[in-house]
Coordinates of C-alpha atoms and ligand atoms in Angstrom, one line a residue:
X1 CA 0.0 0.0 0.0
X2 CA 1.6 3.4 -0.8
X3 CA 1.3 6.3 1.1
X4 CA 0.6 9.3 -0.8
X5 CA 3.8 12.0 0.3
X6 CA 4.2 15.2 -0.2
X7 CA 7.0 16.8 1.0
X8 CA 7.4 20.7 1.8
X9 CA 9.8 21.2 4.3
X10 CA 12.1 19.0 1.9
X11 CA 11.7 21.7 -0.6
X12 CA 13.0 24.4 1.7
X13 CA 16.5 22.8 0.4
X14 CA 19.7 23.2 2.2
X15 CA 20.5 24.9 5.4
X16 CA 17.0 23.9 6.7
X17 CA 17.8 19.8 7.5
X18 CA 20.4 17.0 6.8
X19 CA 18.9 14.0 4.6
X20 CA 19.1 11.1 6.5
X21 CA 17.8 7.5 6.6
X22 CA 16.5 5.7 9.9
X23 CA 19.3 3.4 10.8
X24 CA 17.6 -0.2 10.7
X25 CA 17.2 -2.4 13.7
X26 CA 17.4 -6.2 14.1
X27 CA 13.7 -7.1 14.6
X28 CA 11.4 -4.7 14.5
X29 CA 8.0 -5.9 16.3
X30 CA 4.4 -3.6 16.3
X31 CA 3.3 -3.0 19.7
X32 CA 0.0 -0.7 18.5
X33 CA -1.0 0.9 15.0
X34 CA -3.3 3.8 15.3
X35 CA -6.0 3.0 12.8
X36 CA -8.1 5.7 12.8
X37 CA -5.6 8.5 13.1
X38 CA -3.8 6.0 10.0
X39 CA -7.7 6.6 8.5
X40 CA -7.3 10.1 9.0
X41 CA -4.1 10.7 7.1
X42 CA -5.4 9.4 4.2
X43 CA -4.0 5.6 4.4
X44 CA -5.6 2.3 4.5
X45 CA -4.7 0.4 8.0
X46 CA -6.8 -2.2 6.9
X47 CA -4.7 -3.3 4.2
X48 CA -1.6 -2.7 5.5
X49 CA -0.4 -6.0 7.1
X50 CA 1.6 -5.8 11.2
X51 CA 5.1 -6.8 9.5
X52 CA 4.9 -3.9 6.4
X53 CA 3.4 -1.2 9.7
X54 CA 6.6 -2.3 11.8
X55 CA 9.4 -2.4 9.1
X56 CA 7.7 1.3 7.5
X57 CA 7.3 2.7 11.6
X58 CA 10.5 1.4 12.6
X59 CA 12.2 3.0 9.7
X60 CA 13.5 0.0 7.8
X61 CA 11.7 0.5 5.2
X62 CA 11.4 4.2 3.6
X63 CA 7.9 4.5 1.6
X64 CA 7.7 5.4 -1.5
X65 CA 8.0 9.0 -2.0
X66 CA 9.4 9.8 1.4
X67 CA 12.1 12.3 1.9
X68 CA 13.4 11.4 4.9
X69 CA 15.5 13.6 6.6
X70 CA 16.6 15.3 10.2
X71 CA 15.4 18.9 10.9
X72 CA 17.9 21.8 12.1
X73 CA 17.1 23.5 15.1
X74 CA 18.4 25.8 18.1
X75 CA 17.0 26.5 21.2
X76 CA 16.8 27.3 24.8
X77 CA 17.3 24.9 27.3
X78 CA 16.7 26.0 31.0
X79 CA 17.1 29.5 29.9
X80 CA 20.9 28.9 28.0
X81 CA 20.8 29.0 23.9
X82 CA 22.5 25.8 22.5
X83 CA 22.9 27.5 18.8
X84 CA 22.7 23.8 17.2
X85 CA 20.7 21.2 18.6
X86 CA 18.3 19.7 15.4
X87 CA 16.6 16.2 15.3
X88 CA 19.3 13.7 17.2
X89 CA 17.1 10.9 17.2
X90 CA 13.9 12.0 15.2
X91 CA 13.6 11.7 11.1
X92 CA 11.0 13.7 9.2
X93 CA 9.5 10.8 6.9
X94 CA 7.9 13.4 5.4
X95 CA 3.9 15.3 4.7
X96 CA 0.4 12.9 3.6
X97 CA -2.4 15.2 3.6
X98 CA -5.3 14.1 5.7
X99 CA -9.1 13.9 5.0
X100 CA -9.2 17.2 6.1
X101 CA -7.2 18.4 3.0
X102 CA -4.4 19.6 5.7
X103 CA -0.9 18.5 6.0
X104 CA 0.4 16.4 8.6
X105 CA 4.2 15.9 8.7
X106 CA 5.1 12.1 9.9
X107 CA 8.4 11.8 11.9
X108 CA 9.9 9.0 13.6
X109 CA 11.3 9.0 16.6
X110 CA 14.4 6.5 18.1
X111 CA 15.4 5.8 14.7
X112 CA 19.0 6.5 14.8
X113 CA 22.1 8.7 15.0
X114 CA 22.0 12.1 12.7
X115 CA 24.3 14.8 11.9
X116 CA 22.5 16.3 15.0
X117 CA 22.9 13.4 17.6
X118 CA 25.9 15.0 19.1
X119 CA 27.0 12.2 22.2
X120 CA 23.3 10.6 21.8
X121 CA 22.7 7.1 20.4
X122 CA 20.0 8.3 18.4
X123 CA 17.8 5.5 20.2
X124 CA 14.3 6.0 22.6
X125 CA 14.0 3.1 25.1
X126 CA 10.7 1.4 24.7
X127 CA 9.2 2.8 28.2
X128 CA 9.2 6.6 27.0
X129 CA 7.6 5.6 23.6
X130 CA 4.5 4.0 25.4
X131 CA 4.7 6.9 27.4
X132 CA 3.8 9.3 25.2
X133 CA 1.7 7.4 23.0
X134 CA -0.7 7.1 26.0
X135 CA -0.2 10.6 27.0
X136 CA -0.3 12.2 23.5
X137 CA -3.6 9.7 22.7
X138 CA -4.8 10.9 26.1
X139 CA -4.5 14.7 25.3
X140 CA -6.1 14.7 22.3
X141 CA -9.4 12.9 23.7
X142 CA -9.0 15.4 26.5
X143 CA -9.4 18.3 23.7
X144 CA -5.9 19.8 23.9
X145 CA -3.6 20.5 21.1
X146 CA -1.1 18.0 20.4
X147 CA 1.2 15.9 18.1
X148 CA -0.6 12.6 17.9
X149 CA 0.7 8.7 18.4
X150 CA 0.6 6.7 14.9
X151 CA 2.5 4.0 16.0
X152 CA 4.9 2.3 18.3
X153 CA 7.6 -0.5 17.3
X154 CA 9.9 -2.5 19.0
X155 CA 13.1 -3.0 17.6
X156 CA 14.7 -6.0 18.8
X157 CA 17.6 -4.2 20.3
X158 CA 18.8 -3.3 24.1
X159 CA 19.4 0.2 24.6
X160 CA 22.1 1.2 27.1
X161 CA 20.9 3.9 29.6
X162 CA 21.9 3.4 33.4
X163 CA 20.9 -0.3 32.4
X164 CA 19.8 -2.2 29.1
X165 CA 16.3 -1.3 28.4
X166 CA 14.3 -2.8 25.6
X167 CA 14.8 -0.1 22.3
X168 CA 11.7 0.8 20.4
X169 CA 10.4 4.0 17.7
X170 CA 7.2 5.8 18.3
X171 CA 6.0 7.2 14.7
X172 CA 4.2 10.9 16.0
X173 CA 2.0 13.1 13.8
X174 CA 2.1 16.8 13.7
X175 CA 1.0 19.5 11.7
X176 CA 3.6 20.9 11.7
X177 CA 7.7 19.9 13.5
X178 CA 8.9 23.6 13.4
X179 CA 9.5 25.1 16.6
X180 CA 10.5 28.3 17.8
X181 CA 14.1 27.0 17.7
X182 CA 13.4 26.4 14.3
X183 CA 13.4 30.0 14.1
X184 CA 15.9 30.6 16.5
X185 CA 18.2 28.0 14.7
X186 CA 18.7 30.8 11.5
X187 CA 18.1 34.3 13.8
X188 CA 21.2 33.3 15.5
X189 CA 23.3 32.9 12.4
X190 CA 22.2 36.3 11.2
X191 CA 20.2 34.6 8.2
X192 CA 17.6 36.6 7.3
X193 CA 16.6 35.6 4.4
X194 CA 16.1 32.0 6.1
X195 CA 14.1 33.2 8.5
X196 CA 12.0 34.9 6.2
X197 CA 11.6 31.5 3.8
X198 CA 10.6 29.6 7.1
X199 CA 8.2 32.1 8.2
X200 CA 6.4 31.9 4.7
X201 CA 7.0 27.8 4.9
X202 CA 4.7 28.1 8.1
X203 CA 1.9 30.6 6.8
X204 CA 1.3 28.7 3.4
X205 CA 1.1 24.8 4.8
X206 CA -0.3 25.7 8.3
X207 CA -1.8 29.3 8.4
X208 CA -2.8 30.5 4.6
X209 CA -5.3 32.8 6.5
X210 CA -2.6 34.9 6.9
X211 CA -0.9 35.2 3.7
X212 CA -3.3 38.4 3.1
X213 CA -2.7 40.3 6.1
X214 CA -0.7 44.0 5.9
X215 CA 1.7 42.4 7.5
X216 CA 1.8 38.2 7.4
X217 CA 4.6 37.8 9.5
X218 CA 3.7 40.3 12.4
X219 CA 0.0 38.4 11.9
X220 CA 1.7 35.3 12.9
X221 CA 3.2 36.1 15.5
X222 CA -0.1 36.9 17.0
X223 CA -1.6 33.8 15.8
X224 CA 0.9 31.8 17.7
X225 CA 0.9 34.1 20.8
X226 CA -2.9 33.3 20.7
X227 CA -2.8 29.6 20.1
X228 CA -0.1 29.5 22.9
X229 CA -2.2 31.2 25.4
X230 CA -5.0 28.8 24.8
X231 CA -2.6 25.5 25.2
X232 CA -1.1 26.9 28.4
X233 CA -4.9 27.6 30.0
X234 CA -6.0 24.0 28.6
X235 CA -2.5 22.6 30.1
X236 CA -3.6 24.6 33.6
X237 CA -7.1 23.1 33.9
X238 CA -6.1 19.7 33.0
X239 CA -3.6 19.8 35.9
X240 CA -1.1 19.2 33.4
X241 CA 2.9 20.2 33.9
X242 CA 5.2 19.9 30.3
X243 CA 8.1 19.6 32.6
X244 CA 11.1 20.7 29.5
X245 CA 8.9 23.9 28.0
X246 CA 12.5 24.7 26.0
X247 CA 12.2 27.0 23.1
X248 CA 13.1 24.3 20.7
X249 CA 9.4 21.9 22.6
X250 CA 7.5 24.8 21.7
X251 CA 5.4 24.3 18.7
X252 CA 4.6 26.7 16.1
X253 CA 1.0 25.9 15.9
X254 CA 0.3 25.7 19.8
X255 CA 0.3 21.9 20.2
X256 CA 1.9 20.1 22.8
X257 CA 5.0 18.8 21.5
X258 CA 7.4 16.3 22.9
X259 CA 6.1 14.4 26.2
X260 CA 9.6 13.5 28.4
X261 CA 8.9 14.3 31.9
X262 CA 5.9 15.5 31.7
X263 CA 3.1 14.8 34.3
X264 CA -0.4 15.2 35.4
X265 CA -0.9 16.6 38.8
X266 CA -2.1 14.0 41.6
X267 CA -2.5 15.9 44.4
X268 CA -2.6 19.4 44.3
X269 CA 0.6 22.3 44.6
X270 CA 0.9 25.4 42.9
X271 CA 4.7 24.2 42.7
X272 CA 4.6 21.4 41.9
X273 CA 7.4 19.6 40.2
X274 CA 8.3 16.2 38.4
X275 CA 10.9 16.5 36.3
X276 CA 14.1 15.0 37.6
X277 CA 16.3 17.6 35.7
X278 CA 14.2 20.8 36.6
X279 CA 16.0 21.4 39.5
X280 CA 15.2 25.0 40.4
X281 CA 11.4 24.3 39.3
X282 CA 11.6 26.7 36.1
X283 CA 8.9 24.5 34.7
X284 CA 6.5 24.0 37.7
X285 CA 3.1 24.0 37.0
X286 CA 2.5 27.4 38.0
X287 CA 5.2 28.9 35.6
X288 CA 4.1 27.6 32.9
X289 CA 1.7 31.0 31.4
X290 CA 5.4 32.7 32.4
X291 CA 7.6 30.3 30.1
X292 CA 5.3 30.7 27.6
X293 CA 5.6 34.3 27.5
X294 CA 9.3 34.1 27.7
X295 CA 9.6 31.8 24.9
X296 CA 7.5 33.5 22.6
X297 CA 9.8 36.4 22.8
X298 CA 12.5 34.3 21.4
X299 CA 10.3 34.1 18.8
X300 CA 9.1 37.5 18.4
X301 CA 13.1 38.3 18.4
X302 CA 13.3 36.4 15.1
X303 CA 10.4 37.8 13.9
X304 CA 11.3 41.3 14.4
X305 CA 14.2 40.8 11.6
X306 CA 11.6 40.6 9.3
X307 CA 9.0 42.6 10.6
X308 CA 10.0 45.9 9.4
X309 CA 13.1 47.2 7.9
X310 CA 13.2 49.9 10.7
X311 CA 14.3 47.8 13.7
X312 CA 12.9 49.8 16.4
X313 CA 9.6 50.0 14.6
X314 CA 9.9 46.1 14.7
X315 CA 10.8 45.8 18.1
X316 CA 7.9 48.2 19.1
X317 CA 5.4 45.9 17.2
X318 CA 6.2 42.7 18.6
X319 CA 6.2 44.2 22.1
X320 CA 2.7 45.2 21.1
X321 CA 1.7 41.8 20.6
X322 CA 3.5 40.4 23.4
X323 CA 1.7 42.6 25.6
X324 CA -1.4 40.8 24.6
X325 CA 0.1 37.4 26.0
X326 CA -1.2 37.8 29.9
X327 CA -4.3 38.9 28.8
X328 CA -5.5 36.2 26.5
X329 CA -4.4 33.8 29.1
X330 CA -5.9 35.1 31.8
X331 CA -9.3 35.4 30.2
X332 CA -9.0 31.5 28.9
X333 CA -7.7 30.5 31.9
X334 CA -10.4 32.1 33.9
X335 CA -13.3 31.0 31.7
X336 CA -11.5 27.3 31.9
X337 CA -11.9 27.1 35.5
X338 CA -15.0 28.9 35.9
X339 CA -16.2 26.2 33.7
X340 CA -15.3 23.5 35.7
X341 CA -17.0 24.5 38.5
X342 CA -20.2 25.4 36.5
X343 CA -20.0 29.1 36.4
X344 CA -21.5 29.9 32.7
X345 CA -22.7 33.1 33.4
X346 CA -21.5 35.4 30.1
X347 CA -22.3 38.8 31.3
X348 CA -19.7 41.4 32.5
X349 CA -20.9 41.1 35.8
X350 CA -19.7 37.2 36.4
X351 CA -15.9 37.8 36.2
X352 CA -15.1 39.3 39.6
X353 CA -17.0 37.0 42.0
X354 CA -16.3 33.9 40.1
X355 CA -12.5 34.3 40.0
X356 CA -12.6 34.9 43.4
X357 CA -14.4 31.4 43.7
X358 CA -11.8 29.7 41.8
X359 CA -9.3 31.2 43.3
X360 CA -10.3 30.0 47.0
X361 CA -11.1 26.5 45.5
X362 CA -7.2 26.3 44.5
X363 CA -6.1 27.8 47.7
X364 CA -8.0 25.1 50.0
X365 CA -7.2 22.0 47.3
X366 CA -3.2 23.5 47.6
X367 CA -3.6 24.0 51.5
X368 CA -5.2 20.6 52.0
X369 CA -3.5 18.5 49.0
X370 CA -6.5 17.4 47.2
X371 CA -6.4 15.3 44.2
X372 CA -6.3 17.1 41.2
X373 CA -8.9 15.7 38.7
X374 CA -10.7 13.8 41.5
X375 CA -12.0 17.5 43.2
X376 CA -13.2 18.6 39.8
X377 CA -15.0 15.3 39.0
X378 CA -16.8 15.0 42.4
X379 CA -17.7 18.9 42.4
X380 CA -19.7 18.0 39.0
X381 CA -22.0 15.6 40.7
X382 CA -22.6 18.1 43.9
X383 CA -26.3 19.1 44.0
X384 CA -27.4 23.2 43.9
X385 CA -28.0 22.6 47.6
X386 CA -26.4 20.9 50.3
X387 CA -27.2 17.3 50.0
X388 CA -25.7 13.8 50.7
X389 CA -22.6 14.3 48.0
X390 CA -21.2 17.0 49.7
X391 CA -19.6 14.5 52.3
X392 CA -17.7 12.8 49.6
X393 CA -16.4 15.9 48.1
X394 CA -15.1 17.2 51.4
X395 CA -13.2 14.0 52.4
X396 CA -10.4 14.8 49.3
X397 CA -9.8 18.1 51.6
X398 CA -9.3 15.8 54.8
X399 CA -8.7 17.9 57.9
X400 CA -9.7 20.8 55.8
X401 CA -13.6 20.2 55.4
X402 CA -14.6 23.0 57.8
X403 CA -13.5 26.1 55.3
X404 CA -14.2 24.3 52.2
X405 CA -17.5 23.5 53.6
X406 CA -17.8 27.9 53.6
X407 CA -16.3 27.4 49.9
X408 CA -19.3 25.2 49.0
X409 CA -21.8 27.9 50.4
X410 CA -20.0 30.6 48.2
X411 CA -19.9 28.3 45.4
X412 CA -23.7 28.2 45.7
X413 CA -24.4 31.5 45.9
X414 CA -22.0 31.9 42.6
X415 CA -25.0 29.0 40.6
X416 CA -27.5 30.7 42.1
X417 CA -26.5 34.1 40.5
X418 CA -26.8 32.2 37.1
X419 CA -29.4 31.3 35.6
X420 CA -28.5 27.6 34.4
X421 CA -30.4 24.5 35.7
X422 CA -28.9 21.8 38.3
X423 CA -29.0 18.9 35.4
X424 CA -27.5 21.0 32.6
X425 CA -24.9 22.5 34.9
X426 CA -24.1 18.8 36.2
X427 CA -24.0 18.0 32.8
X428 CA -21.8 20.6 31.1
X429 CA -19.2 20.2 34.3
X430 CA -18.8 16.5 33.2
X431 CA -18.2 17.6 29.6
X432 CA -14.9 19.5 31.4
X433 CA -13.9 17.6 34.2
X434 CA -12.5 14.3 33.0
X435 CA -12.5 11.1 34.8
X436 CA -9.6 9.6 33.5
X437 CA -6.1 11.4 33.0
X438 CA -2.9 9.5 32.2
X439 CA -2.1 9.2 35.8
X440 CA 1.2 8.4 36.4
X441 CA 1.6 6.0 38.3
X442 CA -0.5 3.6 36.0
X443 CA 1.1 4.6 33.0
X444 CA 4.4 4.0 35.3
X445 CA 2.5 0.5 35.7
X446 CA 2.0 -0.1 32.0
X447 CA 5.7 0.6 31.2
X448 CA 6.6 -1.4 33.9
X449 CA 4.9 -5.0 32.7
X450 CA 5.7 -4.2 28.9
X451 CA 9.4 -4.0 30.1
X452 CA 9.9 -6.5 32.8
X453 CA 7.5 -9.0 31.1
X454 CA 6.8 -8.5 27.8
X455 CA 3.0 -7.7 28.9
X456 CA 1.6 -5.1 27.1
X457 CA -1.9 -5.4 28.6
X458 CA -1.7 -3.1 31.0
X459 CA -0.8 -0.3 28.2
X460 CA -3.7 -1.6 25.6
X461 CA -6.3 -1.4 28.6
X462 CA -5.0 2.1 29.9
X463 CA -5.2 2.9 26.5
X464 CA -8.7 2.2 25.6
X465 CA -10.3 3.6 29.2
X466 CA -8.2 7.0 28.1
X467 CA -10.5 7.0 25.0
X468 CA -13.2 8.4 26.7
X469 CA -12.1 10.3 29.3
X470 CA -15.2 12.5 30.2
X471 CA -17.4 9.2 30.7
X472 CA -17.7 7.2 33.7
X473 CA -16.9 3.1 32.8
X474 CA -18.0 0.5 34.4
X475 CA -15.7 -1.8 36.1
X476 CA -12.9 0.5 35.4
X477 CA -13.1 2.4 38.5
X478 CA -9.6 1.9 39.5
X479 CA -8.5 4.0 36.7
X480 CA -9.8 7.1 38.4
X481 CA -8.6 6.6 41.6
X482 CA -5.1 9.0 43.0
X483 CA -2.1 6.7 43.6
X484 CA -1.9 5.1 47.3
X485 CA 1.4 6.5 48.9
X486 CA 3.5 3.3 47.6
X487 CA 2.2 3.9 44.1
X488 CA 3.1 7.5 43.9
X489 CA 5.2 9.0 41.4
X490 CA 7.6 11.6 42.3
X491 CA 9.6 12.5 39.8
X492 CA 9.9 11.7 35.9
X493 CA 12.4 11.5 33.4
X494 CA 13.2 12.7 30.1
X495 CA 14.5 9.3 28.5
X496 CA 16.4 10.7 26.1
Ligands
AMP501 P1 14.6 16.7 24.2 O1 15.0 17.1 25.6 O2 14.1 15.3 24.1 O3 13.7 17.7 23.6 O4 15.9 16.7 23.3 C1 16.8 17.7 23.2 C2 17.8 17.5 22.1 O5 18.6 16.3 22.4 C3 17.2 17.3 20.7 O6 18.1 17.8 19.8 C4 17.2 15.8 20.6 O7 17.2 15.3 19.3 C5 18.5 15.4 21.3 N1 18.4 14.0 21.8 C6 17.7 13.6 22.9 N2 17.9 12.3 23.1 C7 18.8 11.8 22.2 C8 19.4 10.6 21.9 N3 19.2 9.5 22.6 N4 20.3 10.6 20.8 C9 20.6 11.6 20.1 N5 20.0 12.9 20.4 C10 19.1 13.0 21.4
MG502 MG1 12.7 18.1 22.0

C-alpha cells in the first residue's frame, strides 16, 4: 500500500535539515497501529499488514515517495541557547495530507544517529515511547492541542541507559515539527533571508489565513501568541505540567510537542514539580503562562528581523503583541476554571466574583492536597443545595472540610446568581472535568509490565479507558482513583 507523500519542508532545500535514513534495527515488532488516526491521514490500515506497519514505523523500510530527513534546530534549554541542537534521534519521513485536505508531517522518533545526535545514540527506550503514545492519545481525547501517536515499534535491540532497556520508535504526527528553535536556529546565524523563507514555509502549509494580512509575518506572530495562550490555559485546567517547555518543545502551531517528563498533577501544589532535571522548578506547574511568555519572545526576536526594515519599529510591534500574552491567558484560563466548576454566566458582571471562587477552591485544594482531577469530578456531581454528596467531596480536603465546607456555600451563591439548571450544569461540568487522566503512576505501571515482562496489557487497557475520558466506565473504577502513597510517582524523566 503506498502512502501518498508530499514533502514541503524538503523543498526548503539546504540549510533547513540533513537528509538522512533511519538506521535499521534487528527485529522490528508492532506494539499498536493507530488506525483511525492511519484513516485520517489518508491511508488504508486495513490493508496494511503488522510486518509492512513495523518495518515502514521502525524506519527499515522508507515508503515510496518519502524524503526522509533530520530537521535543524536551536533553542533554549533551561534559559541557555544551544545554537545547534536539530533532530538527534527523530527523522521527518515526510507530509500525507489528511481527509481534512491539511498536511500532517510524519516523523519518527528513536530511529537513529543524525548529523544532530551530538554524544546521543539516536535511540528512545521502549518505556518513553508508550509513554507518550498514551499521553499524547490521552490529550487529544482530552481536547488539547497536540502531536498525535501513529505508532509504536519495537526494535529487537537493548538500549544502554543506566541499564539495558528494551529499544523501540514511536511514529508521532504533527501539523507541523517547526519550533520556535526552528526560528531561532537561523536568527542566531544572522540569516535573514532563512528566517524569512521559514516564516512563509509556516503561513502557506499551516496558516494560509494569513498570507493576506498587511503584515503576514507580524500576523503570525499573533496567531501563535494566541494559540499559545489557549494550550497553556488548557495545560492549567487539566492539571497538566510539560516539565522541559525549551524553546526548541515549543510548537509553532500551539500543540503540545514532545512528552519527556511531563506529568499530570495527583494531588494538588501550585509548585509542583516532576521533572528529575528541573531542578530549580523553572517548569512548575505554575510557571508555565510565564515560560510561555518568555519563549514566545524568542520568537518575536526572530520575527522582528523581518517585521519591518526599521528595527525599532519592529521591536515596538512585537512588544505590542506580546503585551497581549497575559491577557488572552488570563481570560482563557479564567473561563476554563469557571467552567469547571459550572459558572457559565457570560455577562460582565460574572468575572469578579467567580475568579474569586476559583481562586479560594485552588487555595483550600493546595492548602489541603486534594487530588487534582478527582476534586473537579466530584464537584460535577454536587447538587445546587447541600445534599448527601457533599460529604464525599469534602473528604479529598481531609482535615480541611470546615472552610471548604464555607467554599461550598459561596460556590452556591455563585450558581445561584446564574441562571443555568442543576441537570444542565451537572451536565456541562462532566463535559470538562474528565475522569480519566494518564495518571502516572498507572502509566508508570504499563511501562513497567511491557518492560519487565513482555505484557503489554496493561498499556492496551489504559489505553482504551483513556478514550473516553469525560465518561464514567463500568468496572474500570480503579483507573480514576489517586495513587496510594507506595504507588506515587515523584519524579519523571526525560528518556532521552
Ligand atoms: P529533548 O530534551 O528530548 O527535547 O531533546 C533535546 C535534544 O537532544 C534534541 O536535539 C534531541 O534530538 C536530542 N536528543 C535527545 N535524546 C537523544 C538521543 N538518545 N540521541 C541523540 N540525540 C538525542
Ligand atoms: Mg525536544
Amino acid at each position: 500500500m503506498a502512502i501518498p507523500f508530499d514533502n514541503r519542508y524538503a523543498a526548503l532545500g539546504e540549510g533547513f535539515f540533513m537528509r538522512t535514513r533511519p538506521t535499521p534495527v534487528p527485529a522490528p515488532a508492532l506494539i499498536r497501529f493507530n488506525h483511525e488516526l492511519a484513516l485520517d491521514l489518508g491511508m488504508d490500515p486495513e490493508r496494511m499488514e503488522p510486518e509492512y506497519v513495523a518495518r515502514i514505523f521502525s524506519g527499515n523500510e522508507i515508503p515510496e515517495g518519502a524524503e526522509p530527513l533530520a530537521m535543524a534546530y536551536a533553542g533554549h534549554q533551561f534559559g541557555f541557547f544551544t545554537p545547534q541542537l536539530g533532530d538527534g534521534r527523530a527523522i521527518l519521513l515526510g507530509e500525507v495530507t489528511g481527509r481534512d485536505g491539511r498536511g500532517y508531517e510524519i516523523h519518527l522518533k528513536g530511529s537513529g544517529r543524525t548529523v544532530f545526535s551530538r554524544n546521543g545514540d539516536g535511540r528512545a527506550p521502549l518505556g518513553p515511547v508508550l509513554r507518550e503514545y498514551l499521553v499524547s492519545e490521552a490529550m487529544h481525547r482530552l481536547g488539547v492541542p497536540t502531536t498525535r501517536a501513529l505508532a509504536a515499534v519495537t526494535t529487537g535491540e537493548g538500549v544502554f541507559r543506566d541499564r539495558v532497556l528494551p529499544g523501540a520508535v514511536l511514529t508521532r504526527v504533527a501539523g507541523s515539527f517547526v519550533r520556535v528553535g526552528t526560528f531561532e536556529f537561523h536568527a542566531r546565524r544572522g540569516d535573514v533571508e532563512a528566517v524569512r523563507k521559514l516564516a512563509d514555509h509556516v503561513i502557506g502549509r499551516n496558516y494560509p489565513e494569513l498570507a493576506q494580512s498587511d503584515n503576514r509575518y507580524l500576523a503570525l506572530l499573533e496567531a501563535v501568541v494566541g494559540r499559545q495562550a489557549s494550550l497553556v490555559a488548557k495545560w492549567m485546567g487539566l492539571g497538566f505540567i510539560h516539565g522541559v517547555m525549551n524553546t526548541d518543545n515549543m510548537s509553532i502551531l500551539g500543540e503540545t510537542i514532545d512528552y519527556g517528563p511531563c506529568a499530570f498533577m495527583d494531588c494538588f501544589d501550585f509548585d509542583r514539580v516532576y521533572s528529575s532535571i528541573d531542578q530549580h522548578g523553572r517548569y512548575a506547574y505554575s510557571n508555565q503562562p510565564g515560560v510561555g511568555l518568555w519563549n514566545l519572545a524568542r520568537l518575536a526576536e526572530c520575527l522582528a528581523l523581518i517585521v519591518d526594515p526599521d528595527m525599532e519599529a519592529a521591536i515596538e510591534s512585537v512588544k505590542n503583541i506580546l503585551g497581549g500574552f497575559m491577557p488572552a491567558y488570563e481570560s482563557a484560563w479564567l473561563e476554563g476554571m469557571r467552567a469547571k466548576c459550572g459558572l457559565f454566566r457570560t455577562d460582565g458582571a460574572a468575572g469578579r466574583p467567580d475568579r474569586r471562587v476559583v481562586d479560594d477552591l485552588l487555595a483550600l485544594m493546595a492548602k489541603s492536597g486534594a487530588d487534582f482531577t478527582l476534586t473537579f469530578f466530584l464537584l460535577s456531581s454536587l447538587r445546587d443545595r447541600p445534599a448527601a454528596g457533599d460529604e464525599k467531596f469534602l473528604e479529598q480536603f481531609g482535615p480541611m472540610a470546615d472552610p471548604v465546607r464555607k467554599w461550598l456555600e459561596e460556590w452556591r451563591a455563585a450558581l445561584a446568581r446564574q441562571s443555568v439548571g442543576e441537570k444542565r450544569r451537572q451536565e456541562e461540568m462532566r463535559r470538562v472535568n474528565p475522569v480519566y487522566i494518564p495518571r502516572n503512576h498507572l502509566v508508570e505501571a504499563a511501562i513497567r509490565s511491557a518492560e519487565e515482562d513482555d505484557d503489554y496489557s496493561a498499556f492496551h487497557e489504559l489505553h482504551e479507558v483513556l478514550q473516553i475520558p469525560y465518561e464514567l466506565k463500568r468496572g474500570k473504577e480503579r483507573f480514576q482513583l489517586p495513587p496510594v502513597p507506595e504507588e506515587e510517582v515523584r519524579q519523571t524523566f526525560c528518556g532521552t
